[in-house]
Short mmCIF file of C-alpha atoms in Angstrom, two decimals:
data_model
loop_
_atom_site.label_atom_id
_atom_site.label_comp_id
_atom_site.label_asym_id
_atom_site.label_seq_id
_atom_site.Cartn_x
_atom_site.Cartn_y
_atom_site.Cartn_z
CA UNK A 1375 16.45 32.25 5.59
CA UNK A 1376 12.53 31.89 5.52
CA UNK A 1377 10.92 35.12 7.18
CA UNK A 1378 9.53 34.89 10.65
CA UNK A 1379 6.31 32.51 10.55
CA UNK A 1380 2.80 32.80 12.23
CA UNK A 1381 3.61 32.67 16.22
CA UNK A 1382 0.13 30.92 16.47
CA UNK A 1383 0.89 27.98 14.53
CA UNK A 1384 -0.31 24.88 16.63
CA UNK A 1385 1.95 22.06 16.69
CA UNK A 1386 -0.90 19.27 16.46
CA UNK A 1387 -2.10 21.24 13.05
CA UNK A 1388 1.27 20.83 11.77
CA UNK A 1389 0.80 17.05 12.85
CA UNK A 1390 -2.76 16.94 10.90
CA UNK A 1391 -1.18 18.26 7.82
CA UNK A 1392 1.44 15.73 7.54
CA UNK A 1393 3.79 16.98 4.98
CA UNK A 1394 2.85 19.72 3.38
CA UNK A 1395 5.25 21.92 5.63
CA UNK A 1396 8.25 20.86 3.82
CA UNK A 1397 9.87 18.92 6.22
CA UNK A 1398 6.92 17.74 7.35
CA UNK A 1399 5.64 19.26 10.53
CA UNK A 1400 7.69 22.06 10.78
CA UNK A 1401 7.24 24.59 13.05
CA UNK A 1402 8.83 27.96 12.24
CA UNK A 1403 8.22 30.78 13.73
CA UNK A 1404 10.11 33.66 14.95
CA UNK A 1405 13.49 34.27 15.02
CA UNK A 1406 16.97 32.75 12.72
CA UNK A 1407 19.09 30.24 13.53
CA UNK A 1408 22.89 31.36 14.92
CA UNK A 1409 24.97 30.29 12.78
CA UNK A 1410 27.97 30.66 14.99
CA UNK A 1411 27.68 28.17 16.87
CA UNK A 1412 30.87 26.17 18.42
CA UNK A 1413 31.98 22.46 17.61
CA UNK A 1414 32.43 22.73 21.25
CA UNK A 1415 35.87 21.30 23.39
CA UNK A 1416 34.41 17.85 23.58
CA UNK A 1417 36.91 17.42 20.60
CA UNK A 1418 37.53 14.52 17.75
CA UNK A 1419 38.32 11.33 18.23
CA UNK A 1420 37.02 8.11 19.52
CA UNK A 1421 33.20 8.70 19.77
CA UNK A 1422 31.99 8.45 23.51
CA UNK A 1423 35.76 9.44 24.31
CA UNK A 1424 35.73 11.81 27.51
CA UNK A 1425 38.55 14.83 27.07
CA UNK A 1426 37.89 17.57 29.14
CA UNK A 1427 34.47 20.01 29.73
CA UNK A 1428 32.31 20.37 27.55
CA UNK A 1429 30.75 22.86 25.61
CA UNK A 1430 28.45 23.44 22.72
CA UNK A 1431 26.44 26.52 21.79
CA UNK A 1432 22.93 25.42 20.34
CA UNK A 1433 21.11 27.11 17.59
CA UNK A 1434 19.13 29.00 20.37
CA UNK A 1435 21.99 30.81 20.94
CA UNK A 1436 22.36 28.43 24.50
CA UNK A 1437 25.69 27.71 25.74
CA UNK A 1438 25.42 24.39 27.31
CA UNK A 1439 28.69 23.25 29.27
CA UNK A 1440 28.96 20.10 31.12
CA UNK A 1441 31.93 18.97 33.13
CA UNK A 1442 32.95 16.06 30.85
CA UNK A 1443 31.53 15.21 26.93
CA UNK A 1444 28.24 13.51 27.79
CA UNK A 1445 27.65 9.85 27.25
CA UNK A 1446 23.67 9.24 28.45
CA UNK A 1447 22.38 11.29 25.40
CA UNK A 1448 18.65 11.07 24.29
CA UNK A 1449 17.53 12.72 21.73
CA UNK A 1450 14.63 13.04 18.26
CA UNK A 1451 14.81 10.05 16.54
CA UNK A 1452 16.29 11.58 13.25
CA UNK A 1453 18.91 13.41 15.40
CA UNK A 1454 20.22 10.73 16.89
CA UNK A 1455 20.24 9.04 13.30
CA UNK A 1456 22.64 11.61 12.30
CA UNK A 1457 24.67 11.44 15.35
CA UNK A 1458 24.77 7.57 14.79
CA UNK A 1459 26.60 8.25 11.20
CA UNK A 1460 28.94 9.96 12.99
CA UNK A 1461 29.53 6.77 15.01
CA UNK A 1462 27.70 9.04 18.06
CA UNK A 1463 25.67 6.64 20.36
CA UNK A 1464 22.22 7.54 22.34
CA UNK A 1465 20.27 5.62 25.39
CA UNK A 1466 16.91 6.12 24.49
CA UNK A 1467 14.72 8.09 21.62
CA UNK A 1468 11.65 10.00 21.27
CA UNK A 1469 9.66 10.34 17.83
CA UNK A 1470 8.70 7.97 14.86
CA UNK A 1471 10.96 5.05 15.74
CA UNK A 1472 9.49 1.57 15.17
CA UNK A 1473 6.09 0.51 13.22
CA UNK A 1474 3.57 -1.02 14.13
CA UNK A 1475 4.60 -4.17 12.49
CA UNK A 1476 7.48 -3.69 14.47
CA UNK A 1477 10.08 -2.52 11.66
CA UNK A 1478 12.22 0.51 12.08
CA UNK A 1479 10.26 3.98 10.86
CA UNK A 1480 11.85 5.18 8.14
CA UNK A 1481 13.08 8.23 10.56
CA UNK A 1482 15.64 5.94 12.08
CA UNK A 1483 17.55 5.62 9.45
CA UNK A 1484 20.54 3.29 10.30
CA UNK A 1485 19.47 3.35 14.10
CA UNK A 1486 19.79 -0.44 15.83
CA UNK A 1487 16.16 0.43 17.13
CA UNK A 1488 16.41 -3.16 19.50
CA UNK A 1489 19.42 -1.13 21.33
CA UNK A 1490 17.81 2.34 22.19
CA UNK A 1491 15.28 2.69 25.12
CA UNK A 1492 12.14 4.39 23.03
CA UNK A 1493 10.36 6.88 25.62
CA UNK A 1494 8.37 8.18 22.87
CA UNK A 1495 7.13 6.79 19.55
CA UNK A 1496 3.89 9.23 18.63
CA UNK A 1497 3.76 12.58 18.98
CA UNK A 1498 2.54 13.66 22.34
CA UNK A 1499 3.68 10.58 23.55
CA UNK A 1500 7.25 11.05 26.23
CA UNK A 1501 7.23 8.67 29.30
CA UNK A 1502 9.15 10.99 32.17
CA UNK A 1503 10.04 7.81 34.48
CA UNK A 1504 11.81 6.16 31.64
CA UNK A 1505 13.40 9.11 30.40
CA UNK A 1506 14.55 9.68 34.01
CA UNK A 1507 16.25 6.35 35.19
CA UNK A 1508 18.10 6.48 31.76
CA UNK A 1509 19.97 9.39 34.27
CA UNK A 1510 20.48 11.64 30.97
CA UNK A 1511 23.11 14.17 30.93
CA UNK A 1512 21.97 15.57 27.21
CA UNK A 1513 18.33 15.99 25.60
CA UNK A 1514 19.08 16.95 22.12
CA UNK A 1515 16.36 17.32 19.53
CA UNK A 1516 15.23 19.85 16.50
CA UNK A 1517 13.51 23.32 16.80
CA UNK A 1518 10.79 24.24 14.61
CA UNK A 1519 10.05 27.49 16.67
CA UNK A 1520 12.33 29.39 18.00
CA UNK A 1521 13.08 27.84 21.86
CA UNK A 1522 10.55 24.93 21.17
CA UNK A 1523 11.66 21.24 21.19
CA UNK A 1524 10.34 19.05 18.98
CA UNK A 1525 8.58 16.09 20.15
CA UNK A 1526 8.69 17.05 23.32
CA UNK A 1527 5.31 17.70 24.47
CA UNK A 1528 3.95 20.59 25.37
CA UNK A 1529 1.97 20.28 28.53
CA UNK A 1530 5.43 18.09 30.80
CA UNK A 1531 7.46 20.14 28.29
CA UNK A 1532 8.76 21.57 31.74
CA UNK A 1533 9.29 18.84 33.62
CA UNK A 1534 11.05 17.35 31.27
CA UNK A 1535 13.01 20.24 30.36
CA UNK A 1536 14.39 20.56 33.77
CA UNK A 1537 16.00 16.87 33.99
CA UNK A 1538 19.15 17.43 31.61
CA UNK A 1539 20.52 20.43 29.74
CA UNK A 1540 19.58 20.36 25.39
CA UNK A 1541 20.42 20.97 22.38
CA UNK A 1542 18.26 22.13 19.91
CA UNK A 1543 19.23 22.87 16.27
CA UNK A 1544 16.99 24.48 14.03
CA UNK A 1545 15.08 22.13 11.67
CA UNK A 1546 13.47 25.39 9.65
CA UNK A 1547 14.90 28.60 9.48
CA UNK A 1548 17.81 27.44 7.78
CA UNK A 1549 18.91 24.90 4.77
CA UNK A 1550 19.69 21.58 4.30
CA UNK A 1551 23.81 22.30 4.01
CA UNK A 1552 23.76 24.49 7.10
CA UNK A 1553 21.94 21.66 9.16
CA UNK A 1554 23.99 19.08 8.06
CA UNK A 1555 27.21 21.52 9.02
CA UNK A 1556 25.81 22.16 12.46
CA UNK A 1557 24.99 18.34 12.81
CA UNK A 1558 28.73 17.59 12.28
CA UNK A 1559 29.85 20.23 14.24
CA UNK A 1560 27.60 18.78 17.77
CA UNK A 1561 28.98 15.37 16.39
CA UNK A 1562 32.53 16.31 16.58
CA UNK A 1563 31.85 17.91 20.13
CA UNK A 1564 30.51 14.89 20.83
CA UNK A 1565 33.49 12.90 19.76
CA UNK A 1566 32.20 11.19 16.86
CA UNK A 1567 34.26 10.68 13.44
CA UNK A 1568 33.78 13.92 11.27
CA UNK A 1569 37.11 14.02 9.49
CA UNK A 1570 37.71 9.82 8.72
CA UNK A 1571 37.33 8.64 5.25
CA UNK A 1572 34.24 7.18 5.57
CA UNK A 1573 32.83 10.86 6.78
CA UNK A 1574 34.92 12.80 4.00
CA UNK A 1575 33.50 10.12 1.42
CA UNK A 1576 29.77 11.25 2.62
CA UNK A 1577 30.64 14.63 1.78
CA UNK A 1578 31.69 14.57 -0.84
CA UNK A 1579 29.05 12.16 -2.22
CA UNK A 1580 26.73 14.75 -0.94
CA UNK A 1581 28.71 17.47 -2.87
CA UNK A 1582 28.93 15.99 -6.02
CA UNK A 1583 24.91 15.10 -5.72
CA UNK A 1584 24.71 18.65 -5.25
CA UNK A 1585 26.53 20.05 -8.55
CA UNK A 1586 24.43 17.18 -10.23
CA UNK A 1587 20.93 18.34 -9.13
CA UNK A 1588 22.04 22.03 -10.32
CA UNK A 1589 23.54 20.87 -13.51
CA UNK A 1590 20.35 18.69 -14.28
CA UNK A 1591 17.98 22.17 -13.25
CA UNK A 1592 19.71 23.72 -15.16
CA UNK A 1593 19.32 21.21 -18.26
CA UNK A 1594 15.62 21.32 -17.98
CA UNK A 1595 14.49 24.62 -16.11
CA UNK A 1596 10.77 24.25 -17.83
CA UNK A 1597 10.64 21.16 -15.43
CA UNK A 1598 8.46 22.10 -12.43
CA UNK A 1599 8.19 20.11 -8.89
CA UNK A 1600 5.34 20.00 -6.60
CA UNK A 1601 5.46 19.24 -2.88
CA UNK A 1602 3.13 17.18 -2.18
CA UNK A 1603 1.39 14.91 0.52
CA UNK A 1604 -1.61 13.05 1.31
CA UNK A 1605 -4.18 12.60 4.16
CA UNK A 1606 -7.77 11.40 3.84
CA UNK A 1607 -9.42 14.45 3.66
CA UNK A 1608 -6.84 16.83 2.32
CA UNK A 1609 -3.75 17.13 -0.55
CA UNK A 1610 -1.30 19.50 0.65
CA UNK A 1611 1.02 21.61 -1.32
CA UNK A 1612 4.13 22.90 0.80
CA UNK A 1613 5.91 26.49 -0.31
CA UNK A 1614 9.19 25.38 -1.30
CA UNK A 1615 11.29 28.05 1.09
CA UNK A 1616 9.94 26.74 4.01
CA UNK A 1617 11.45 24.06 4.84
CA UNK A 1618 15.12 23.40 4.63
CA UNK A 1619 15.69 20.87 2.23
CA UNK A 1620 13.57 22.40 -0.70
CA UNK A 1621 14.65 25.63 0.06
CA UNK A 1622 18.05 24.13 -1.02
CA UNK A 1623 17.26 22.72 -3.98
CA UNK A 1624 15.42 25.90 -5.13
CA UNK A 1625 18.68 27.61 -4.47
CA UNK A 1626 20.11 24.71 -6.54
CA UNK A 1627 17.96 25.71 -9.58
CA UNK A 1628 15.27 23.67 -8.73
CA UNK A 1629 11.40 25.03 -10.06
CA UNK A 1630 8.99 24.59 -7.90
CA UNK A 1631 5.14 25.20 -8.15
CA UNK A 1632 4.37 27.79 -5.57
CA UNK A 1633 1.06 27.40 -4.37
CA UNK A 1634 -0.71 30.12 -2.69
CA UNK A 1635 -1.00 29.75 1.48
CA UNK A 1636 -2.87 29.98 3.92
CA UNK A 1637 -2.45 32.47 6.91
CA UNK A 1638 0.05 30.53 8.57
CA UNK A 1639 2.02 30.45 5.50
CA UNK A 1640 3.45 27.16 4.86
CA UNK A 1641 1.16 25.01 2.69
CA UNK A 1642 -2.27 25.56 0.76
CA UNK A 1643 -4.53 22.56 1.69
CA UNK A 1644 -7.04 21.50 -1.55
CA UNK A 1645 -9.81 19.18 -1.20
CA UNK A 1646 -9.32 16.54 -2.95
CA UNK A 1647 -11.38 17.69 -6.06
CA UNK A 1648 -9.36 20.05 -6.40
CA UNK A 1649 -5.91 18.16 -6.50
CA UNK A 1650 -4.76 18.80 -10.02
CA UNK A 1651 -5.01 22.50 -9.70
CA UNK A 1652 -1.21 23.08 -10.00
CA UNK A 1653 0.51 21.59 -13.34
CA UNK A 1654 3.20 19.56 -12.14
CA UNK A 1655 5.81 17.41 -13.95
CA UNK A 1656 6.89 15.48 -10.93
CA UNK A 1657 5.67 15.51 -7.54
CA UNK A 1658 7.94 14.41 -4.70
CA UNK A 1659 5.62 12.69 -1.93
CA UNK A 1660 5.98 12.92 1.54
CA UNK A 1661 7.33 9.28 2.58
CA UNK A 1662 6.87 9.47 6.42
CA UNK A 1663 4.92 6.96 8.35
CA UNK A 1664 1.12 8.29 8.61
CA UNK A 1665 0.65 9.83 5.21
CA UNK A 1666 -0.91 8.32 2.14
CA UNK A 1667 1.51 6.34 0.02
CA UNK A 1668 1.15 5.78 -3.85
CA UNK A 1669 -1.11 2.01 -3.64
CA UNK A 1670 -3.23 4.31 -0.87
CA UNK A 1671 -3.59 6.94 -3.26
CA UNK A 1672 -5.47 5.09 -5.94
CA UNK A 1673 -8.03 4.99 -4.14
CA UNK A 1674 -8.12 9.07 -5.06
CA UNK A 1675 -9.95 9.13 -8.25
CA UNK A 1676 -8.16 12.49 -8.72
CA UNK A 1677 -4.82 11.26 -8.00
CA UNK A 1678 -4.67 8.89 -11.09
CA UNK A 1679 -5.66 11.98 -13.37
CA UNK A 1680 -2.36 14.18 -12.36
CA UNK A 1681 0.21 14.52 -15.33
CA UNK A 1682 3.14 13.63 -13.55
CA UNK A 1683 0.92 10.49 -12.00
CA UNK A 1684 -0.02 9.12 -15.24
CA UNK A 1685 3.45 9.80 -16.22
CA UNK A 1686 4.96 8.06 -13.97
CA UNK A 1687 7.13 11.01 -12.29
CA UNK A 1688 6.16 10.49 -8.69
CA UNK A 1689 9.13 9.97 -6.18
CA UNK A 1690 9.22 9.97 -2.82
CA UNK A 1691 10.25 12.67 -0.76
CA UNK A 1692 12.34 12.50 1.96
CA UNK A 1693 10.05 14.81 4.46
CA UNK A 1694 12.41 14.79 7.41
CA UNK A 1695 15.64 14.12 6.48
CA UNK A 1696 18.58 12.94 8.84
CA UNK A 1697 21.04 15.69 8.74
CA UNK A 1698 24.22 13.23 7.86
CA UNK A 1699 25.66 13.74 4.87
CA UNK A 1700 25.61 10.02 3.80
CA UNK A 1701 21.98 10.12 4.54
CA UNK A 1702 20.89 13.70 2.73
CA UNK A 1703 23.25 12.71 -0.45
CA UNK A 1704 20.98 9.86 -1.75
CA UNK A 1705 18.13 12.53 -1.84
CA UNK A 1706 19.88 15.16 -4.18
CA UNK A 1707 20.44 12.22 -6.02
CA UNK A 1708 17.07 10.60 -6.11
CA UNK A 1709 15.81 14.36 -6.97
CA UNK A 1710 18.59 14.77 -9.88
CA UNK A 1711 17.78 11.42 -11.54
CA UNK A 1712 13.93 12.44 -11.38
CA UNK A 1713 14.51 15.73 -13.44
CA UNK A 1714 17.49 14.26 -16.00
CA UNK A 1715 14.42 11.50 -16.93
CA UNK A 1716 11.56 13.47 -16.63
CA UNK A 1717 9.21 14.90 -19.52
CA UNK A 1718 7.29 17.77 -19.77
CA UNK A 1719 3.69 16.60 -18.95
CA UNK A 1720 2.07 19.81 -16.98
#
C-alpha cells in the first residue's frame, strides 16, 4: 500500500490537477484500506433479489446492515458502472456522467445514462431534494481519504450523509486487483452475477491481460512509461504508487519515470517549458473529460517535441477506471500492446 499522504491535501487542488494523481483526483491520505471486508448476507443470485438482512462491511471498516438487500442505491458514477457489470442497478448518480453534447462521460462506462436520475454531474455539484425523493436506502461511492466520500461535497457533506447509510471503498490506498475484488464482493451482497459465465469470462480476460502486461515488461524492461496529463497552464507527472492502477502495473514489471513531488506527494507539476524534462518512451494520457486531449495538445509547441510524441507512443490512460473486471481488462491490454510495439525513443 502507498504510505499515509498529506492530511492537507484539498480536494478542489486535486480537481485543478486533473490527472496527474494517478487515478486522477485522488485523495489519499491517512490510513489503509481493510481488506477484510464481508461479501455481506445479501447473497448471489438474481440481482435486485431480496433474501434476508443485509450486511456489508465497507473499506472504512463500517458495518452497514439494513433489514433487507437494498434496491434505491445511488452511488459515484464509476461505481455504479461496476455494479452495472455485475447486472447491479442504481436510481440516480453523482459525478462525470453525461457531456455537454449530451453523450455519456467516458466514466459511465456501460451505464444507460437516459435511465439514472443524475443529482450531480460536476464536482461540487449534489442536488439534496433530488437525492431525497429518490427515498435511497444506500449511498455508495469511492474514498480517496480515509472516511471522505468522493463527490460528495464538502460543505452538505452532512446533510447528505445523514439521509441513507454508505459504502465507501477505497479508490487509493490499495491496487487495481484488490478494488476490483472488493467491487465483486459489494456486488455479490448486492445480488448481482459474480460467479455466471459471462463474470468468470471477465476474469479471466482480466487475468490473462495481466500475465501479458508482465510477460511484455519483462520483454522490454529498458521501456519506460510516463503518467501524464494536461491542463492549460500545467503538465503533470503522477508517481506511479499512488494510485491504484499504476501501482499494479509497476508490480507487474512495469517502468515508470518517477518524477520528483511536491509536498503533497502525488505528482510534480512542470510548466509547460519544461515538459520534456523526463525521457519517456510512451506516455499514457489521462482520458477523462476536462483534460487536454492529443488534437488539444498541439497547440503545446513542447508537446510535439516529446520522443514518445513524435514517435507515436501516446495512449490513453484510463484515469479512473471502473472496478469490473470486463472493464479494467481492456486496459492491461491496451498497456501490454503499447510496450510489445514500442521503441526505445527516450
Amino acid at each position: 500500500m502507498p504510505n499515509a499522504r498529506a492530511s492537507h491535501l484539498t480536494r478542489r487542488g486535486l480537481l485543478t490537477a486533473g490527472s496527474a494523481l494517478g487515478l486522477g483526483v485522488a485523495l489519499a491520505a491517512c490510513g489503509t484500506s481493510d481488506d477484510k471486508g464481508g461479501a455481506g448476507k445479501g447473497g448471489a443470485g438474481k440481482a435486485g433479489e431480496k433474501s434476508g438482512p443485509w450486511k456489508f462491511q465497507d473499506d472504512r471498516g463500517t458495518a452497514v446492515e439494513l433489514k433487507a438487500v437494498p434496491k434505491n442505491i445511488v452511488a459515484f458514477t464509476g461505481t455504479a458502472a461496476a455494479l452495472h457489470d455485475y447486472g447491479v442497478e442504481v436510481k440516480g448518480v453523482f459525478g462525470p456522467t453525461r457531456t455537454k453534447d449530451g453523450k455519456p462521460d467516458v466514466q459511465a462506462g456501460d451505464l444507460d445514462i437516459s435511465k439514472v436520475k443524475i443529482v450531480g454531474n460536476v464536482y461540487g455539484e449534489f442536488n439534496i431534494e433530488q437525492y431525497a425523493a429518490l427515498a435511497p436506502e444506500l449511498l455508495i461511492t469511492n474514498m480517496w481519504a480515509k472516511d471522505d466520500p468522493w463527490y460528495v461535497p464538502p460543505q452538505s457533506k452532512d446533510k447528505i450523509m445523514k439521509l441513507a447509510p454508505s459504502v465507501l471503498l477505497w479508490a487509493a490506498e490499495t491496487t487495481m486487483a484488490k478494488a476490483l475484488q472488493r467491487h465483486a464482493e459489494l456486488a455479490e451482497s448486492l445480488g448481482g452475477d459474480v460467479k455466471g459465465k459471462e463474470a468468470a469470462d471477465a476474469k479471466a480476460r482480466f487475468e490473462k491481460a495481466a500475465a501479458r502486461l508482465r510477460a511484455a515488461a519483462k520483454a522490454k524492461p529498458d521501456i519506460k512509461v510516463l503518467i501524464g496529463s494536461g491542463s492549460q497552464e500545467l503538465f503533470y507527472v503522477s508517481v506511479p504508487k499512488t494510485s491504484a492502477d499504476t501501482l499494479y502495473f509497476q508490480e507487474l514489471g512495469v517502468k515508470f519515470v518517477e518524477p520528483k513531488p511536491n509536498a503533497q506527494g502525488f505528482f510534480e507539476e512542470l510548466s509547460w517549458e519544461n515538459a520534456g524534462k523526463y525521457g519517456a518512451d510512451i506516455i499514457i494520457l489521462d482520458n477523462r473529460t476536462g483534460t487536454l486531449q492529443p488534437d488539444a495538445l498541439t497547440k503545446k509547441p513542447t508537446w510535439g517535441k516529446l520522443p514518445a510524441v513524435k514517435a507515436g507512443q501516446v495512449v490513453p490512460r484510463v484515469t479512473e477506471p471502473i472496478y469490473s473486471y470486463d472493464k479494467c481488462a481492456p486496459i492491461l491490454e491496451d498497456l501490454a500492446k503499447a510496450i510489445e510495439t514500442a521503441k526505445k525513443v527516450a
